[in-house]
Structures are given as structure tokens and as C-alpha cells.
Short mmCIF file of C-alpha atoms in Angstrom, two decimals:
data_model
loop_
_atom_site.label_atom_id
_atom_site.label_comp_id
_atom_site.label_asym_id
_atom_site.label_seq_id
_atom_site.Cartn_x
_atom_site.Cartn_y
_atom_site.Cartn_z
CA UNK A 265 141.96 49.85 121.78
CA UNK A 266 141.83 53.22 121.04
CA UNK A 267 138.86 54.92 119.32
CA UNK A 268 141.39 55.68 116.26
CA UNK A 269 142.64 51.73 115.71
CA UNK A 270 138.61 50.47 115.82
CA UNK A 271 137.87 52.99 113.23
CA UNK A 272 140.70 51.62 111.12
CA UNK A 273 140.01 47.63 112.11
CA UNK A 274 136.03 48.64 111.37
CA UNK A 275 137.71 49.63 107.56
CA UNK A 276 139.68 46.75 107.30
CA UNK A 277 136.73 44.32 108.04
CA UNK A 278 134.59 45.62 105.46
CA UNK A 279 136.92 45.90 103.04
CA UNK A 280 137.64 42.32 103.46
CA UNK A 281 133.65 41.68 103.27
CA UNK A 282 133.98 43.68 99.66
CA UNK A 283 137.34 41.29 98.70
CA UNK A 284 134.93 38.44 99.37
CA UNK A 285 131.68 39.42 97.73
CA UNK A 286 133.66 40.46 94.82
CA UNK A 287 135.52 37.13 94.53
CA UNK A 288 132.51 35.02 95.32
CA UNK A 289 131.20 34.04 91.41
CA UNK A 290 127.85 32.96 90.83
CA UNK A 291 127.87 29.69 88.82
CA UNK A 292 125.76 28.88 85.68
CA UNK A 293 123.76 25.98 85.80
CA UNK A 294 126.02 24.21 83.62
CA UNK A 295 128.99 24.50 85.51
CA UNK A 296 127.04 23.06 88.36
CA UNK A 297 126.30 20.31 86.62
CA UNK A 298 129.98 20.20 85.48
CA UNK A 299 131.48 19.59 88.46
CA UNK A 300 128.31 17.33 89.83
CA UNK A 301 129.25 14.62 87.18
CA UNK A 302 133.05 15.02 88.29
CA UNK A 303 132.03 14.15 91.65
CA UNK A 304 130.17 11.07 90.87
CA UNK A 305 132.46 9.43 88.08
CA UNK A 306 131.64 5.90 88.89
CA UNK A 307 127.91 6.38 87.77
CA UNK A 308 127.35 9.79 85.71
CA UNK A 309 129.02 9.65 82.28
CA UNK A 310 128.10 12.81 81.83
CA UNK A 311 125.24 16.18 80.81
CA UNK A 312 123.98 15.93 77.68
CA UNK A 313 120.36 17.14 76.37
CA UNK A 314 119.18 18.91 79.89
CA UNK A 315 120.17 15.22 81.45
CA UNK A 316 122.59 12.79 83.15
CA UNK A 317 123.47 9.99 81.40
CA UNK A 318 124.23 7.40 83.98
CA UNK A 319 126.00 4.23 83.81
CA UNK A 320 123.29 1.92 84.79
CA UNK A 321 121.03 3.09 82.30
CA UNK A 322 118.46 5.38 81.76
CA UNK A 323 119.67 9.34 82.01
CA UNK A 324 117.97 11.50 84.79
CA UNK A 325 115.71 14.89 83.87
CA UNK A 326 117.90 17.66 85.55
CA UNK A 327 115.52 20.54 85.57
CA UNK A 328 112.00 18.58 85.09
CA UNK A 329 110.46 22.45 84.94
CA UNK A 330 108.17 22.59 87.73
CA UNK A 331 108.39 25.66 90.07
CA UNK A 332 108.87 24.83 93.88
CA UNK A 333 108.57 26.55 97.44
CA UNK A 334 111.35 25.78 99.95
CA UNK A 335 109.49 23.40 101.58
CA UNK A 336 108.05 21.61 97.86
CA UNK A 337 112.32 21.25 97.07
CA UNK A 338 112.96 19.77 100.32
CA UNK A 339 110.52 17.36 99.65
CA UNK A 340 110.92 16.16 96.04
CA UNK A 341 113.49 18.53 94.31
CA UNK A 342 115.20 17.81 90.79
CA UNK A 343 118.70 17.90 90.40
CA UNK A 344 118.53 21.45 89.52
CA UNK A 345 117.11 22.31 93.01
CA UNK A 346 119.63 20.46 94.63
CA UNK A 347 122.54 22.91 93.36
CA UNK A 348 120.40 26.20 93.88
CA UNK A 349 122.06 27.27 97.28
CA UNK A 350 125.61 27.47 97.91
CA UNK A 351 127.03 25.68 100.61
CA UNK A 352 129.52 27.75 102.75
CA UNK A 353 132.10 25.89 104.15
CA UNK A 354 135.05 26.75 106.46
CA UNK A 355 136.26 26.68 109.59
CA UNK A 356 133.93 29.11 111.16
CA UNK A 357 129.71 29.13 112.26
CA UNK A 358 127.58 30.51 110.18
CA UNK A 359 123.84 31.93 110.99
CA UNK A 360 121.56 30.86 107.75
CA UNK A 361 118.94 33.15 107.14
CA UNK A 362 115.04 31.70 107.00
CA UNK A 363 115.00 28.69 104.95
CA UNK A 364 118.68 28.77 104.10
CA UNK A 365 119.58 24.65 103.64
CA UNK A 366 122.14 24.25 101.51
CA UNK A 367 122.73 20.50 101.25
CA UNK A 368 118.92 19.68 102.89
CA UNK A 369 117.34 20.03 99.16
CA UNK A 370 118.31 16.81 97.53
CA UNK A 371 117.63 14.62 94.70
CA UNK A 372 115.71 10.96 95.48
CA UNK A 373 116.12 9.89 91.89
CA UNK A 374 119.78 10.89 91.79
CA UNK A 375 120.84 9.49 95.23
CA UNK A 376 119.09 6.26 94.44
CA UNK A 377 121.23 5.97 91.17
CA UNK A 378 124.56 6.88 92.97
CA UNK A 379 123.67 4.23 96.25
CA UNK A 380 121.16 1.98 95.62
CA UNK A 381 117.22 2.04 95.49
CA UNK A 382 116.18 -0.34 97.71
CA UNK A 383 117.39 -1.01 101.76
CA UNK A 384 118.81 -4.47 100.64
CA UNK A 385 120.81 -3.02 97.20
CA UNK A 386 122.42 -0.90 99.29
CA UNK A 387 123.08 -2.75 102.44
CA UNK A 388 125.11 -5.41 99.49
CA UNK A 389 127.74 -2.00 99.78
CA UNK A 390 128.36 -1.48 103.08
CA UNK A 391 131.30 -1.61 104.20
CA UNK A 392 133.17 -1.77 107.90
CA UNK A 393 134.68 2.05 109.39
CA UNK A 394 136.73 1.27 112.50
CA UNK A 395 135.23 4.72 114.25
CA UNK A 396 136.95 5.60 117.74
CA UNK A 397 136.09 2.06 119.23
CA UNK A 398 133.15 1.63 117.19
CA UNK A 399 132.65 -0.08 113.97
CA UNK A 400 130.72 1.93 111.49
CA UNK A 401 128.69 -0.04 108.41
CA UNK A 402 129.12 3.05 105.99
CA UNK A 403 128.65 2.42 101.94
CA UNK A 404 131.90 2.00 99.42
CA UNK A 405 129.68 3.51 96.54
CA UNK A 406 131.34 6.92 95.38
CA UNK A 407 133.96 6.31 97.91
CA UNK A 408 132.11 7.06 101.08
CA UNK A 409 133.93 4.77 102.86
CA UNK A 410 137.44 6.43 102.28
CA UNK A 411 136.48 9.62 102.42
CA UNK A 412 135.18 8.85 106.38
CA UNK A 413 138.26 6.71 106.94
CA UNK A 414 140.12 9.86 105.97
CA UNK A 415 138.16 12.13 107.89
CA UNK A 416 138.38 9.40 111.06
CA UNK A 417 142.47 9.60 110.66
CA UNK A 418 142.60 13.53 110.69
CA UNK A 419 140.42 13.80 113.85
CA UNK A 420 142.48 10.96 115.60
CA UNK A 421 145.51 13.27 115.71
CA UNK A 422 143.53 15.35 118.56
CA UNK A 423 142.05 13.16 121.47
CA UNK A 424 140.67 16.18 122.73
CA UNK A 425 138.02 15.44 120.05
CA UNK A 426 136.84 11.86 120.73
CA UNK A 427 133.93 12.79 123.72
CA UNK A 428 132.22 14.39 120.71
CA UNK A 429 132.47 11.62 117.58
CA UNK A 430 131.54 8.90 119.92
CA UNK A 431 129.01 6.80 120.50
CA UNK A 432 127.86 7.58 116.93
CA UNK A 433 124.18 8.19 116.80
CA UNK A 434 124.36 5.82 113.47
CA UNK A 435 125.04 5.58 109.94
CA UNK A 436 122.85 3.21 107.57
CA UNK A 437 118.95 3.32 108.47
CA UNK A 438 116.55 3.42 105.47
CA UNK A 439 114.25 5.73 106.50
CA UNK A 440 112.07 8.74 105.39
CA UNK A 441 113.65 12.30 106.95
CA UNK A 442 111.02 13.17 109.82
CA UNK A 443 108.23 14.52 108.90
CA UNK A 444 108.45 14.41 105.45
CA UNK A 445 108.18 12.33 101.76
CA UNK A 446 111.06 11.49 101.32
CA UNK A 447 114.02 9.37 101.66
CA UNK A 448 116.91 10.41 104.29
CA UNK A 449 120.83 9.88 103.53
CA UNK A 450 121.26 7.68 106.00
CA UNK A 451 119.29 4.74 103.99
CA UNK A 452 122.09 5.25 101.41
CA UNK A 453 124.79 4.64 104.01
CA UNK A 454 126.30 7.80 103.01
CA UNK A 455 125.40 10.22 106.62
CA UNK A 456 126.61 9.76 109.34
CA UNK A 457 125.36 11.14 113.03
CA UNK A 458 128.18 11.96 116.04
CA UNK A 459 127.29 12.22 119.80
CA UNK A 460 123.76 13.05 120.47
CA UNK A 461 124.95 14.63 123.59
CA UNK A 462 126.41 17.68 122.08
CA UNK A 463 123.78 17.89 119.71
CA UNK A 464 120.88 20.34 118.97
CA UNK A 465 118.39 19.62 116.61
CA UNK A 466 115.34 21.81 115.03
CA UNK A 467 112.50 19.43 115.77
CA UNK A 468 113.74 19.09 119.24
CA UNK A 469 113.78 22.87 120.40
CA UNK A 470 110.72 22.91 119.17
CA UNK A 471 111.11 24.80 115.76
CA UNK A 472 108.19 24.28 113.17
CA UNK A 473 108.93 24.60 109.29
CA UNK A 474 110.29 28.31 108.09
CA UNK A 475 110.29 29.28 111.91
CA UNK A 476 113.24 27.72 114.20
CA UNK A 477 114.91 29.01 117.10
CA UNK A 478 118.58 30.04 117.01
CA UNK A 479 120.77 27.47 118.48
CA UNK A 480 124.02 27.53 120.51
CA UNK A 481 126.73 25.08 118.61
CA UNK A 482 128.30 22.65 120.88
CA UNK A 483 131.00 20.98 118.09
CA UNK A 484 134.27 22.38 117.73
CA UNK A 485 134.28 23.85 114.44
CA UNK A 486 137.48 21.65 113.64
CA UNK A 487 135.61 18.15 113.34
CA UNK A 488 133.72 20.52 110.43
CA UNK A 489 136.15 21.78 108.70
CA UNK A 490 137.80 17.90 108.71
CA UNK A 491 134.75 16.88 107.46
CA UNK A 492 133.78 19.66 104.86
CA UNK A 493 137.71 19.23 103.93
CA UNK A 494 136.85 15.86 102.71
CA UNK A 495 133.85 16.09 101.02
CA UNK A 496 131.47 16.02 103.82
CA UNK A 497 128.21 18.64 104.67
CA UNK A 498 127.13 19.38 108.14
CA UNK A 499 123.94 20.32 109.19
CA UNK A 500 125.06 22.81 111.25
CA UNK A 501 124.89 24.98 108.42
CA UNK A 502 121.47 24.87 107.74
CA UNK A 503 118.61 26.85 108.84
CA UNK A 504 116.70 23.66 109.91
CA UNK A 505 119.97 22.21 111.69
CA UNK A 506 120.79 19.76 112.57
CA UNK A 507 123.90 19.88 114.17
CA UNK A 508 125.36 16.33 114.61
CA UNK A 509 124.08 15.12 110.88
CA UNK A 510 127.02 15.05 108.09
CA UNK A 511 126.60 13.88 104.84
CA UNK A 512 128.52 13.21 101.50
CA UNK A 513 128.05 15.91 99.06
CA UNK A 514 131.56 16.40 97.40
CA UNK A 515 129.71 18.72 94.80
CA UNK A 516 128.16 21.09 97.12
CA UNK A 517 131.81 21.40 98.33
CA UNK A 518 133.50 22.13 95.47
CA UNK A 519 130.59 24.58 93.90
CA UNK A 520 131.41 26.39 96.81
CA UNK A 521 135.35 26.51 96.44
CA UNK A 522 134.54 27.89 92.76
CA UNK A 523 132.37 29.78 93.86
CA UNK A 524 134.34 32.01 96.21
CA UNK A 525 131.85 31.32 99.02
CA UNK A 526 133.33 30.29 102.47
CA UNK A 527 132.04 30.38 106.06
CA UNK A 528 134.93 32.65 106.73
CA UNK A 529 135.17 36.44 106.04
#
């Protein structure tokens, strides 16, 4: 390539990386919330009065006021927190910056209301996911169990894909997320782990809170976009990754889309 075409592909690329910053749109809070409560229509009714007024009874606080760290979110945000950073999705890797977890930060109070607060609640809603020769107990609540059974048909049209999906390093397990207060996604039946094989993981290389060490991905970036594509997070996108993890967070997706934020320049 000559030194005259790199000057003019050089242009092009930043241009493109204005076209993107000036398309991505940060949301209000409200609109958040907006399309949170379109995500989740079989429990939130909707916002009204700085809460959600749920189905099964009394509304959730969505900002309860309290000012957080990172690390005070991750371990008992509101719903507010939850929504803070945007997820970018697409079918390229992304490098978070320091404490960048979009997805990570979630709401106990809120996933208890869409899944089930107790092991045995929710374990009454799992359901059976045929899964590459396995047979996945994932939950029907919010339609978890389509959405994977969607996901499971795209990635069957490419067998080149199987060595990483399979054995599944599990679904349902109610459990605390390591090292800290509170509840992981997998006790709501709604996360789901591929093959620890191809996995890396920040507690394993030895990465302590705010301070991890980069990390080589070994999935193909299509089982992500497959499973961003159908409402699905991966934790390859987070700064404390966790790169086999994927969980269902429709709304994270969709802020995203509105948003103008993608993975992709």
C-alpha cells in the first residue's frame, strides 16, 4: 500500500469513528427504563412514581438514591445502576477500559421478581434445551428458554462451532457470584456457561478487583453476535471477563441499538 492510499484509509477510519460518535445518543434515564419494562412484559406493568409496578405486587424503588463505587454497584446496585453503562454489542472484540462491566452491575430485587426468589420457585420454571447432545434445564420465565432454543438453531447451521458450545459448563446453580454478596444469574436459570476449555476467566489469570490482565479471546466472535442477536450478554465484554458466561439481558441489548453504540466501528 502506498504511503498516499494509508493516508487516505487513515481519513476514512476516523471519519467513520466521527459517523459513530455522532450517531451514538446518550439515553435519559427514562427511556432506559422505557425499554426495560418492554423487555420484561410478563412481570413489569410499567414506570410510574420513580418505580416499577410489577405484576406480582409490590413496585420496585428504581433509583433508591444512594451513591456507589464500581465495586458497591456490582455488589448491590438499584435498577438505575444496572442501566448506567452501555453494552456494546456486535460482531467484533472489544477492550473495556478499567472497571468497564456493562451487564456485571445488576439488580437482586429486580431479577428475583422477573425469575423467582428462592432455588426451589425457580427450579418449578425450568424447562428442557436440547443443547448439541446435551440437555440444558434453562428457565421459561421472560422467554429464556426460546430465546436459547433460537440461539441453539442459528449456531447449528455451522458444525465448525460445536467443539466450543459443548460440554456446557452449566446453566441453573443458585449461587452467590465468587467472591461477592450477591446472587449470580445462573440461580435464575437465565446464564448459561459454554466450554471451559476455550475459556479465560479474571479470577483465574489471577486478576484482583479494578486490576486484571488483558486476555486473548478464544470464541469465534460469531457464537456472540448469535447470542447478543437474541437477547443474550457475554462476558467477554467486560473488564472483569469472563469469557464463556452469557446471560439474558434483552434491555442492555436494545439500549444499545438506540443508543448507536456497537462493538463495531
Amino acid at each position: 500500500m502506498s504511503p498516499s492510499t494509508k493516508r487516505l484509509a487513515l481519513l476514512l477510519a476516523l471519519l467513520a469513528g466521527v459517523a459513530s460518535s455522532a450517531r451514538a445518543a446518550e439515553l435519559s434515564l427514562a427511556e432506559k427504563i422505557d425499554i426495560l419494562v418492554a423487555s420484561y412484559p410478563e412481570s413489569i406493568v410499567k414506570a410510574e412514581g420513580g418505580k416499577l409496578v410489577m405484576k406480582d405486587g409490590a413496585p420496585i424503588v428504581i433509583d433508591d438514591g444512594k451513591s456507589r463505587d464500581h465495586f458497591a454497584k456490582l455488589a448491590s446496585g438499584d435498577v438505575e445502576d444496572s442501566l448506567q453503562q452501555v453494552y456494546p454489542a456486535g460482531a467484533c472484540e472489544t477492550r473495556p477500559a478499567i472497571n468497564f462491566d456493562p451487564g456485571r452491575i445488576r439488580s437482586e430485587a429486580l431479577l428475583k421478581r422477573l425469575f423467582g426468589n428462592s432455588a426451589k420457585t425457580v427450579q418449578a420454571d425450568l424447562v428442557p434445551v436440547k443443547w448439541f447432545g446435551e440437555t440444558l434445564r434453562v428457565t421459561r420465565r421472560q422467554g429464556v428458554d426460546k430465546a436459547l432454543e433460537a440461539v441453539r438453531d442459528e449456531l447449528a447451521t455451522d458444525p465448525a462451532l460445536k467443539k466450543y458450545l459443548t460440554p456446557s459448563a452449566g446453566v441453573f446453580n443458585w449461587r452467590k457470584v465468587s467472591g461477592q454478596p450477591n446472587l449470580s444469574v445462573h440461580s435464575f436459570g437465565a446464564a448459561l456457561d459454554l466450554n471451559t476449555k476455550h475459556a479465560d476467566y479474571w479470577v483465574w489469570s489471577g486478576g484482583k478487583p479494578g486490576k486484571v490482565p488483558e486476555y486473548h479471546n478464544k470464541f469465534p466472535m460469531k457464537i456472540i453476535d448469535i447470542f447478543e442477536r437474541h437477547g443474550f450478554v457475554w462476558g467477554g465484554r467486560w473488564y472483569h471477563y469472563d469469557t464463556m458466561h452469557f446471560e439474558y439481558r434483552p434491555e442492555l441489548l436494545e439500549i444499545a441499538r438506540r443508543s448507536g453504540v456497537s462493538a463495531c466501528p
